[in-house]
Amino acid sequence: MHVKALEYAVRGPIVVRAVEMEKEIKANLAAGKPSGYDFDDIIYCNVGNPQQLGQTPITFSRQVQSILGNPQLLSVVKDTYKPDVLERASAMLKHTKETNGAYTQSPGFDFVRESVAEYIQKRDGGKYPCDIKNLFLSDGASKGIQACFTLLVRGAQDGVMIPIPQYPLYTATLTQYNATAVPYYLEESKGWGLDIATLGDVIAKANKDNAATPGFSVRAMVVINPGNPTGAVLSYDNIKEIIQFAHRNKLVLFADEVYQENIYDKENAPFHSFRKVMYDIGGDVAKETILCSFHSISKGMTGECGLRGGYMELLNWPADLQAQLYKLVSVGLCPNVFGQWGVDLMVKPPAPGQASYEEWNQQYQGHYESLKRKAGMVVEALNKMKGVTCNAVQGAMYVFPSITLPPKAVAAAEAVGKKADAFYCTKCLERAGIVIVPGSGFGQKEGTWHFRCTFLPAEGDIAKVTERLAKFHDGFMKEYE
């Protein structure tokens, strides 16, 4: 383990400082004093944590889980909860035999995995059955990803291709296991697309750069679709090229698909699962490509980050390797039970005609349409700021604008031992009370600067966020011009 060297930007020093400032502001206001700053609140736009910023839970899911957590409620709420809530909770309780505080099977409840299998098959057009033997439930997608890396990498001799920019989970995990991150760059000028023609050169360069490491080889490739932090959605043809590339180069393919419900241009940029495209290709590619796909209840319209629920599907894994994964997850005994229930409720919501369907659909579509509007509002506001350019958001929960910082700002950052974008984001917190994450925490091309910002604040608060951000940015640029 190499814990000291790992970094995780979305919960880094800027967030630590934000928490300190928030406590200070609350204490001052509670004492009847001014906040001490030019604002009275801290707005956390650093992490995809929907409910922290006001997204309401789905009523159906919460009501079912309230009964699962306390089965005695069945008789208490029979006249206040809708009939299908009671029926669903009763059916799930039969599966668990009401032993809801007990360990489950290490891969998770069979009935939940069966629900996931049905969801995956339906999502992918109904053509390709899903076997629950290939499904493992997990405490969010992150734990599943980390478990797979535990089996895959042995040390510095193992390279893993990761997109730049990327979600810092990947660099942090590879650092933790002393593996070698092999970056491949997404093209900002092309909507953060992937030029497949460059990937062969990436492997060649990695082999050359690590020639002194005995036994070095690139073993895997990570793809995040929809993109975090970029907000881009890969096309069908691009996914097909990536899968064929992985097959040719005998790479294990990691498909991080946790934002698959957050698709804002479904006509021009729909979501395609790597699983479906691989099976569409068919032949040896479909039979031999080792694919790990991940999903989570933390994102989408569910937004249940704190319940920690997710799943992974493993395709074409050798039987002995899958047995080792089973052993590994068994060490942790089982995923948490509330997270498993959350997965079942995400993949199997109320159906049309059921009592809760209209309310569920209204809440789901309400969250979706609001996210779509907020994404457009934030992109529009950013593109009005001097030296800022931001691509349209096709998916996920973030914008990742490019900022052109004055040389004086870069020099001022260097003088205090900070990267220029981290300096900018720190000043944004101190002067505007908005928590954003420097692009250097995700990776970026040399000489460019970015930041990641969620568009999760309530729709009525988006104007406040963009106005405070624009006012800060204007002052910062004038100060360092």
Coordinates of C-alpha atoms in Angstrom, one line a residue:
M1 CA 0.0 0.0 0.0
H2 CA 1.2 3.5 -0.9
V3 CA -1.3 5.6 1.0
K4 CA 0.8 8.7 1.5
A5 CA 1.3 9.3 -2.2
L6 CA -2.3 9.0 -3.3
E7 CA -4.4 12.1 -3.9
Y8 CA -8.2 12.5 -4.2
A9 CA -9.0 16.0 -5.5
V10 CA -12.7 16.1 -4.9
R11 CA -12.2 15.8 -1.2
G12 CA -8.9 17.6 -1.0
P13 CA -7.5 20.6 1.0
I14 CA -10.0 23.1 -0.6
V15 CA -12.9 21.0 0.8
V16 CA -11.2 20.8 4.2
R17 CA -10.9 24.6 4.2
A18 CA -14.6 24.9 3.1
V19 CA -15.8 22.9 6.0
E20 CA -13.8 25.1 8.4
M21 CA -15.2 28.2 6.9
E22 CA -18.8 26.9 7.0
K23 CA -18.4 26.2 10.8
E24 CA -17.0 29.7 11.3
I25 CA -19.9 31.3 9.3
K26 CA -22.6 29.3 11.2
A27 CA -21.0 30.2 14.5
N28 CA -20.9 33.9 13.7
L29 CA -24.5 34.0 12.4
A30 CA -25.7 32.1 15.4
A31 CA -24.1 34.7 17.6
G32 CA -25.8 37.5 15.8
K33 CA -22.6 38.6 14.1
P34 CA -21.7 39.1 10.4
S35 CA -20.6 35.9 8.7
G36 CA -17.0 37.3 8.4
Y37 CA -17.1 36.9 4.6
D38 CA -18.9 38.5 1.6
F39 CA -21.4 35.6 1.7
D40 CA -23.4 33.7 4.3
D41 CA -23.2 30.2 3.0
I42 CA -20.8 27.7 1.4
I43 CA -22.0 26.1 -1.9
Y44 CA -20.5 22.7 -2.4
C45 CA -20.1 22.2 -6.2
N46 CA -17.1 19.9 -5.8
V47 CA -18.8 16.4 -5.8
G48 CA -21.7 14.7 -7.4
N49 CA -23.7 14.5 -4.2
P50 CA -27.3 15.4 -5.3
Q51 CA -29.1 15.3 -2.0
Q52 CA -26.6 17.5 -0.3
L53 CA -27.6 20.2 -2.8
G54 CA -31.3 19.7 -2.4
Q55 CA -32.4 16.9 -4.8
T56 CA -35.2 15.1 -3.0
P57 CA -35.2 11.3 -2.6
I58 CA -37.7 9.2 -4.7
T59 CA -40.7 8.7 -2.5
F60 CA -41.4 5.1 -3.5
S61 CA -37.9 4.0 -2.7
R62 CA -37.8 5.7 0.6
Q63 CA -41.1 4.4 1.7
V64 CA -40.3 0.8 0.8
Q65 CA -36.9 1.1 2.6
S66 CA -38.6 2.5 5.7
I67 CA -40.7 -0.7 5.9
L68 CA -37.7 -2.9 5.2
G69 CA -35.8 -1.2 8.0
N70 CA -38.7 -1.6 10.4
P71 CA -41.2 -4.3 9.3
Q72 CA -43.6 -3.4 12.1
L73 CA -44.5 -0.3 10.0
L74 CA -46.4 -2.6 7.6
S75 CA -49.4 -2.5 9.9
V76 CA -49.0 1.2 10.8
V77 CA -48.8 2.7 7.3
K78 CA -51.2 0.4 5.5
D79 CA -53.6 3.4 5.1
T80 CA -51.0 6.0 4.2
Y81 CA -48.6 4.2 1.8
K82 CA -49.8 3.2 -1.6
P83 CA -50.7 -0.5 -2.1
D84 CA -47.7 -1.3 -4.4
V85 CA -45.3 0.1 -1.7
L86 CA -46.7 -2.4 0.8
E87 CA -46.6 -5.2 -1.8
R88 CA -43.1 -4.5 -2.8
A89 CA -41.8 -4.3 0.8
S90 CA -43.7 -7.5 1.7
A91 CA -42.2 -9.3 -1.3
M92 CA -38.6 -8.1 -0.4
L93 CA -39.1 -9.1 3.2
K94 CA -40.0 -12.6 2.2
H95 CA -36.7 -12.8 0.3
T96 CA -34.8 -11.6 3.4
K97 CA -36.9 -13.6 5.8
E98 CA -37.1 -10.4 7.8
T99 CA -33.5 -10.9 9.0
N100 CA -32.5 -7.5 7.8
G101 CA -29.6 -7.0 10.2
A102 CA -27.9 -10.2 9.1
Y103 CA -25.1 -10.7 6.6
T104 CA -26.2 -11.6 3.1
Q105 CA -24.4 -13.8 0.6
S106 CA -21.1 -12.1 -0.3
P107 CA -22.1 -11.2 -3.9
G108 CA -25.4 -9.8 -2.5
F109 CA -29.0 -11.0 -2.4
D110 CA -29.9 -13.3 -5.3
F111 CA -33.3 -11.6 -5.7
V112 CA -31.5 -8.2 -6.2
R113 CA -29.1 -9.7 -8.6
E114 CA -32.0 -11.2 -10.6
S115 CA -33.6 -7.7 -10.7
V116 CA -30.3 -6.3 -12.0
A117 CA -30.1 -9.0 -14.6
E118 CA -33.6 -8.2 -15.9
Y119 CA -32.7 -4.5 -16.0
I120 CA -29.5 -5.0 -17.9
Q121 CA -31.2 -7.3 -20.5
K122 CA -34.1 -4.8 -21.0
R123 CA -31.7 -1.8 -21.2
D124 CA -29.7 -3.5 -23.9
G125 CA -32.7 -4.2 -26.1
G126 CA -33.7 -7.6 -24.7
K127 CA -31.3 -9.5 -27.0
Y128 CA -28.6 -10.5 -24.6
P129 CA -29.4 -12.4 -21.4
C130 CA -27.6 -11.6 -18.2
D131 CA -26.5 -14.3 -15.8
I132 CA -26.5 -13.4 -12.1
K133 CA -23.4 -15.5 -11.7
N134 CA -21.6 -12.6 -13.3
L135 CA -23.1 -10.0 -11.1
F136 CA -21.7 -8.7 -7.8
L137 CA -23.4 -6.1 -5.6
S138 CA -21.1 -3.6 -4.0
D139 CA -21.0 -0.6 -1.6
G140 CA -21.2 1.9 -4.5
A141 CA -19.4 1.4 -7.8
S142 CA -16.1 2.5 -6.2
K143 CA -15.8 -0.6 -4.1
G144 CA -16.4 -2.9 -7.1
I145 CA -13.8 -1.0 -9.1
Q146 CA -11.2 -1.2 -6.3
A147 CA -11.9 -5.0 -5.9
C148 CA -11.2 -5.6 -9.6
F149 CA -8.0 -3.6 -9.4
T150 CA -6.9 -5.6 -6.4
L151 CA -7.0 -8.7 -8.5
L152 CA -5.6 -7.1 -11.7
V153 CA -2.5 -5.2 -10.7
R154 CA 0.6 -6.5 -9.0
G155 CA 2.8 -3.4 -8.9
A156 CA 4.7 -1.0 -11.1
Q157 CA 5.0 -3.6 -13.9
D158 CA 1.3 -3.4 -14.6
G159 CA 0.0 -0.4 -16.6
V160 CA -3.6 0.7 -16.7
M161 CA -4.8 3.1 -19.4
I162 CA -6.9 5.9 -18.0
P163 CA -8.6 8.9 -19.7
I164 CA -7.3 12.4 -19.1
P165 CA -9.2 14.1 -17.6
Q166 CA -10.3 11.3 -15.4
Y167 CA -12.2 10.6 -12.1
P168 CA -9.4 10.7 -9.4
L169 CA -10.6 7.3 -8.0
Y170 CA -8.5 5.7 -10.7
T171 CA -5.2 7.5 -10.1
A172 CA -5.7 7.2 -6.4
T173 CA -6.3 3.4 -6.6
L174 CA -3.4 2.8 -8.9
T175 CA -1.1 4.8 -6.7
Q176 CA -2.3 2.8 -3.6
Y177 CA -1.3 -0.4 -5.4
N178 CA 1.9 1.0 -6.8
A179 CA 0.6 0.3 -10.4
T180 CA 1.5 2.5 -13.4
A181 CA -1.1 4.9 -14.7
V182 CA -0.9 5.2 -18.5
P183 CA -2.8 8.3 -19.6
Y184 CA -4.6 8.7 -22.9
Y185 CA -5.9 12.2 -23.7
L186 CA -9.4 13.2 -24.6
E187 CA -9.8 15.9 -27.2
E188 CA -11.4 19.0 -25.7
S189 CA -11.7 20.7 -29.1
K190 CA -13.7 17.7 -30.4
G191 CA -16.2 17.7 -27.5
W192 CA -13.9 15.6 -25.3
G193 CA -14.0 12.8 -27.8
L194 CA -11.5 9.9 -28.1
D195 CA -9.3 9.6 -31.2
I196 CA -8.8 5.8 -31.4
A197 CA -5.8 6.3 -33.7
T198 CA -3.7 7.6 -30.9
L199 CA -4.2 4.6 -28.5
G200 CA -1.5 2.4 -30.1
D201 CA 1.0 5.2 -29.7
V202 CA 0.0 5.5 -26.0
I203 CA 0.9 1.8 -25.4
A204 CA 4.1 2.1 -27.3
K205 CA 5.1 5.2 -25.3
A206 CA 4.3 3.5 -22.0
N207 CA 6.4 0.5 -23.0
K208 CA 9.3 2.7 -23.9
D209 CA 9.0 4.9 -20.7
N210 CA 8.8 1.8 -18.5
A211 CA 11.5 -0.3 -20.3
A212 CA 13.6 -0.3 -17.1
T213 CA 10.7 -2.0 -15.2
P214 CA 11.0 -5.8 -15.4
G215 CA 8.0 -7.4 -17.0
F216 CA 6.1 -4.2 -17.7
S217 CA 3.0 -4.4 -19.8
V218 CA -0.3 -2.5 -20.2
R219 CA -3.0 -4.8 -18.8
A220 CA -6.2 -2.8 -18.8
M221 CA -8.1 0.3 -20.1
V222 CA -10.6 2.4 -18.2
V223 CA -13.4 4.2 -20.0
I224 CA -15.8 6.6 -18.2
N225 CA -19.1 7.0 -20.1
P226 CA -20.8 9.4 -19.7
G227 CA -17.6 11.2 -18.9
N228 CA -16.6 12.5 -15.5
P229 CA -15.5 15.3 -15.4
T230 CA -16.1 16.1 -19.1
G231 CA -19.8 15.5 -19.5
A232 CA -19.2 13.8 -22.9
V233 CA -21.1 10.7 -24.1
L234 CA -19.3 8.3 -26.4
S235 CA -20.8 7.4 -29.7
Y236 CA -21.7 3.8 -30.7
D237 CA -18.9 3.7 -33.3
N238 CA -16.4 5.1 -30.8
I239 CA -17.3 2.4 -28.2
K240 CA -17.0 -0.3 -30.9
E241 CA -13.5 0.9 -31.8
I242 CA -12.5 0.9 -28.2
I243 CA -13.7 -2.6 -27.6
Q244 CA -11.9 -3.9 -30.7
F245 CA -8.7 -2.1 -29.6
A246 CA -9.0 -3.7 -26.2
H247 CA -9.5 -7.2 -27.8
R248 CA -6.5 -6.7 -30.2
N249 CA -4.3 -5.7 -27.3
K250 CA -5.6 -8.2 -24.8
L251 CA -6.7 -5.5 -22.4
V252 CA -9.2 -5.9 -19.6
L253 CA -11.8 -3.2 -20.2
F254 CA -13.3 -1.2 -17.3
A255 CA -16.6 0.5 -18.3
D256 CA -17.5 3.0 -15.6
E257 CA -21.2 3.7 -16.6
V258 CA -22.6 5.2 -13.4
Y259 CA -24.0 8.2 -15.2
Q260 CA -26.0 6.2 -17.8
E261 CA -29.3 7.8 -16.7
N262 CA -27.8 11.3 -16.9
I263 CA -28.1 11.7 -20.7
Y264 CA -29.3 15.2 -21.8
D265 CA -29.2 14.9 -25.6
K266 CA -30.8 11.5 -26.1
E267 CA -31.4 12.1 -29.8
N268 CA -27.9 13.0 -30.8
A269 CA -25.8 11.5 -28.0
P270 CA -27.7 8.5 -26.6
F271 CA -26.1 6.1 -24.1
H272 CA -24.8 2.7 -25.4
S273 CA -23.5 0.2 -22.9
F274 CA -20.2 -1.4 -23.6
R275 CA -21.8 -4.7 -22.9
K276 CA -24.4 -4.3 -25.7
V277 CA -21.9 -3.0 -28.2
M278 CA -19.5 -5.9 -27.5
Y279 CA -22.3 -8.4 -28.0
D280 CA -23.3 -6.6 -31.2
I281 CA -19.8 -7.0 -32.6
G282 CA -20.1 -10.7 -31.9
G283 CA -17.5 -13.4 -32.8
D284 CA -14.2 -13.6 -30.9
V285 CA -14.5 -10.1 -29.7
A286 CA -17.7 -10.9 -27.8
K287 CA -16.4 -14.2 -26.5
E288 CA -12.9 -13.1 -25.5
T289 CA -12.9 -9.5 -24.4
I290 CA -12.8 -9.3 -20.6
L291 CA -15.2 -6.6 -19.6
C292 CA -16.1 -5.2 -16.2
S293 CA -19.1 -2.8 -16.1
F294 CA -20.1 -0.7 -13.1
H295 CA -23.3 1.1 -12.1
S296 CA -24.4 2.9 -8.9
I297 CA -27.4 4.3 -7.0
S298 CA -25.4 7.4 -6.2
K299 CA -26.1 9.1 -9.6
G300 CA -28.9 9.2 -12.1
M301 CA -32.2 10.4 -10.6
T302 CA -31.8 8.3 -7.5
G303 CA -29.0 10.2 -6.0
E304 CA -28.6 8.0 -2.9
C305 CA -24.9 8.5 -2.5
G306 CA -24.9 7.9 1.2
L307 CA -26.7 4.5 1.0
R308 CA -23.6 3.1 -0.9
G309 CA -25.2 0.7 -3.4
G310 CA -23.9 -0.5 -6.7
Y311 CA -23.2 -3.5 -8.9
M312 CA -20.6 -4.8 -11.3
E313 CA -21.0 -7.3 -14.2
L314 CA -18.0 -9.4 -15.2
L315 CA -18.0 -10.8 -18.7
N316 CA -15.5 -13.4 -20.1
W317 CA -13.7 -13.6 -16.8
P318 CA -11.8 -16.9 -16.4
A319 CA -13.5 -19.1 -13.9
D320 CA -10.5 -19.2 -11.6
L321 CA -10.2 -15.4 -11.6
Q322 CA -13.9 -15.0 -10.8
A323 CA -13.5 -17.5 -7.9
Q324 CA -10.7 -15.3 -6.5
L325 CA -13.0 -12.2 -6.7
Y326 CA -15.6 -14.2 -4.8
K327 CA -13.1 -15.0 -2.2
L328 CA -11.9 -11.4 -2.0
V329 CA -15.4 -9.9 -1.5
S330 CA -16.1 -12.6 1.0
V331 CA -13.4 -11.1 3.2
G332 CA -15.7 -8.1 3.6
L333 CA -18.6 -10.5 4.3
C334 CA -21.2 -8.7 2.2
P335 CA -22.3 -5.3 0.8
N336 CA -24.4 -3.2 3.1
V337 CA -28.1 -4.3 3.1
F338 CA -29.7 -0.8 2.6
G339 CA -27.4 -0.3 -0.5
Q340 CA -28.5 -3.6 -1.9
W341 CA -32.2 -2.7 -1.4
G342 CA -31.5 0.7 -3.1
V343 CA -30.1 -1.1 -6.2
D344 CA -33.2 -3.3 -6.4
L345 CA -35.4 -0.2 -6.2
M346 CA -33.4 1.7 -8.8
V347 CA -33.4 -1.1 -11.4
K348 CA -37.0 -2.1 -10.7
P349 CA -39.1 1.0 -10.2
P350 CA -42.9 1.1 -10.2
A351 CA -44.4 0.0 -13.6
P352 CA -47.1 1.9 -15.5
G353 CA -50.5 1.1 -14.0
Q354 CA -49.2 0.6 -10.5
A355 CA -50.4 2.9 -7.8
S356 CA -47.0 4.7 -7.3
Y357 CA -46.1 5.0 -11.0
E358 CA -47.4 8.5 -11.6
E359 CA -45.7 10.0 -8.6
W360 CA -42.5 8.1 -9.3
N361 CA -42.5 9.2 -12.9
Q362 CA -43.2 12.8 -12.0
Q363 CA -40.3 12.9 -9.5
Y364 CA -37.9 11.1 -11.9
Q365 CA -38.8 13.3 -14.9
G366 CA -38.7 16.3 -12.7
H367 CA -35.2 15.6 -11.5
Y368 CA -34.1 14.8 -15.1
E369 CA -35.6 17.9 -16.7
S370 CA -34.2 20.1 -14.0
L371 CA -30.7 18.7 -14.4
K372 CA -30.9 19.2 -18.1
R373 CA -31.9 22.9 -17.7
K374 CA -29.3 23.6 -15.1
A375 CA -26.6 22.1 -17.3
G376 CA -27.5 24.5 -20.0
M377 CA -27.7 27.5 -17.7
V378 CA -24.3 26.9 -16.2
V379 CA -22.6 26.3 -19.6
E380 CA -24.1 29.5 -20.9
A381 CA -23.0 31.5 -17.9
L382 CA -19.4 30.2 -18.0
N383 CA -19.0 30.9 -21.7
K384 CA -19.8 34.6 -21.0
M385 CA -16.8 34.9 -18.6
K386 CA -13.6 36.3 -19.9
G387 CA -11.0 33.6 -20.8
V388 CA -13.5 30.7 -20.1
T389 CA -14.7 28.2 -22.6
C390 CA -17.0 25.3 -21.8
N391 CA -18.3 22.5 -24.0
A392 CA -22.0 21.6 -24.0
V393 CA -22.8 18.9 -21.4
Q394 CA -24.2 15.7 -23.0
G395 CA -24.3 13.7 -19.8
A396 CA -23.2 13.2 -16.1
M397 CA -23.4 16.0 -13.5
Y398 CA -20.5 18.3 -14.2
V399 CA -19.0 21.1 -16.3
F400 CA -15.2 21.1 -17.0
P401 CA -14.5 24.6 -18.4
S402 CA -11.1 25.7 -19.7
I403 CA -9.7 28.9 -18.1
T404 CA -7.0 31.1 -19.5
L405 CA -5.2 32.4 -16.5
P406 CA -3.0 35.5 -16.7
P407 CA 0.8 35.0 -16.3
K408 CA 0.7 37.0 -13.0
A409 CA -1.8 34.6 -11.6
V410 CA 0.4 31.6 -12.5
A411 CA 3.4 33.3 -11.0
A412 CA 1.4 34.1 -7.8
A413 CA 0.4 30.5 -7.5
E414 CA 4.0 29.3 -7.9
A415 CA 5.1 31.7 -5.3
V416 CA 2.8 30.0 -2.7
G417 CA 3.6 26.5 -3.9
K418 CA 0.3 25.9 -5.7
K419 CA -0.7 24.9 -9.2
A420 CA -2.4 27.8 -11.0
D421 CA -5.9 26.2 -11.1
A422 CA -5.7 25.2 -7.4
F423 CA -4.8 28.8 -6.6
Y424 CA -7.8 30.0 -8.6
C425 CA -10.2 27.5 -6.9
T426 CA -8.9 28.4 -3.5
K427 CA -9.5 32.1 -4.1
C428 CA -13.0 31.2 -5.5
L429 CA -13.8 29.6 -2.1
E430 CA -12.4 32.4 -0.1
R431 CA -14.1 35.2 -2.1
A432 CA -17.3 33.6 -3.4
G433 CA -17.9 30.7 -1.1
I434 CA -18.2 28.2 -3.9
V435 CA -16.3 24.9 -3.8
I436 CA -15.0 23.8 -7.2
V437 CA -12.2 21.3 -8.0
P438 CA -9.0 22.2 -9.9
G439 CA -8.5 20.5 -13.2
S440 CA -5.1 19.3 -12.1
G441 CA -6.8 16.9 -9.8
F442 CA -8.3 15.2 -12.9
G443 CA -5.4 15.6 -15.3
Q444 CA -5.2 18.0 -18.2
K445 CA -2.9 18.7 -21.1
E446 CA 0.3 20.6 -20.2
G447 CA -0.2 24.4 -20.3
T448 CA -4.0 24.2 -19.9
W449 CA -6.1 25.0 -16.8
H450 CA -9.6 23.8 -15.9
F451 CA -11.9 23.3 -13.0
R452 CA -14.8 20.9 -12.4
C453 CA -18.1 22.3 -11.1
T454 CA -21.4 20.4 -10.5
F455 CA -24.7 21.8 -11.7
L456 CA -26.5 20.1 -8.8
P457 CA -27.6 23.2 -6.7
A458 CA -31.4 23.7 -6.7
E459 CA -32.6 25.4 -9.9
G460 CA -33.6 28.5 -8.0
D461 CA -30.0 28.8 -6.7
I462 CA -28.2 28.3 -10.0
A463 CA -28.4 32.0 -10.7
K464 CA -26.8 32.8 -7.3
V465 CA -24.0 30.3 -8.0
T466 CA -23.2 31.7 -11.5
E467 CA -23.5 35.3 -10.4
R468 CA -21.1 34.8 -7.5
L469 CA -18.8 32.8 -9.7
A470 CA -18.8 35.4 -12.4
K471 CA -18.2 38.3 -9.9
F472 CA -15.3 36.4 -8.4
H473 CA -13.8 35.5 -11.9
D474 CA -14.1 39.1 -13.1
G475 CA -12.3 40.4 -10.0
F476 CA -9.6 37.7 -10.1
M477 CA -8.8 38.4 -13.8
K478 CA -8.6 42.2 -13.2
E479 CA -6.3 41.7 -10.2
Y480 CA -3.8 39.6 -12.1
E481 CA -3.9 41.1 -15.6

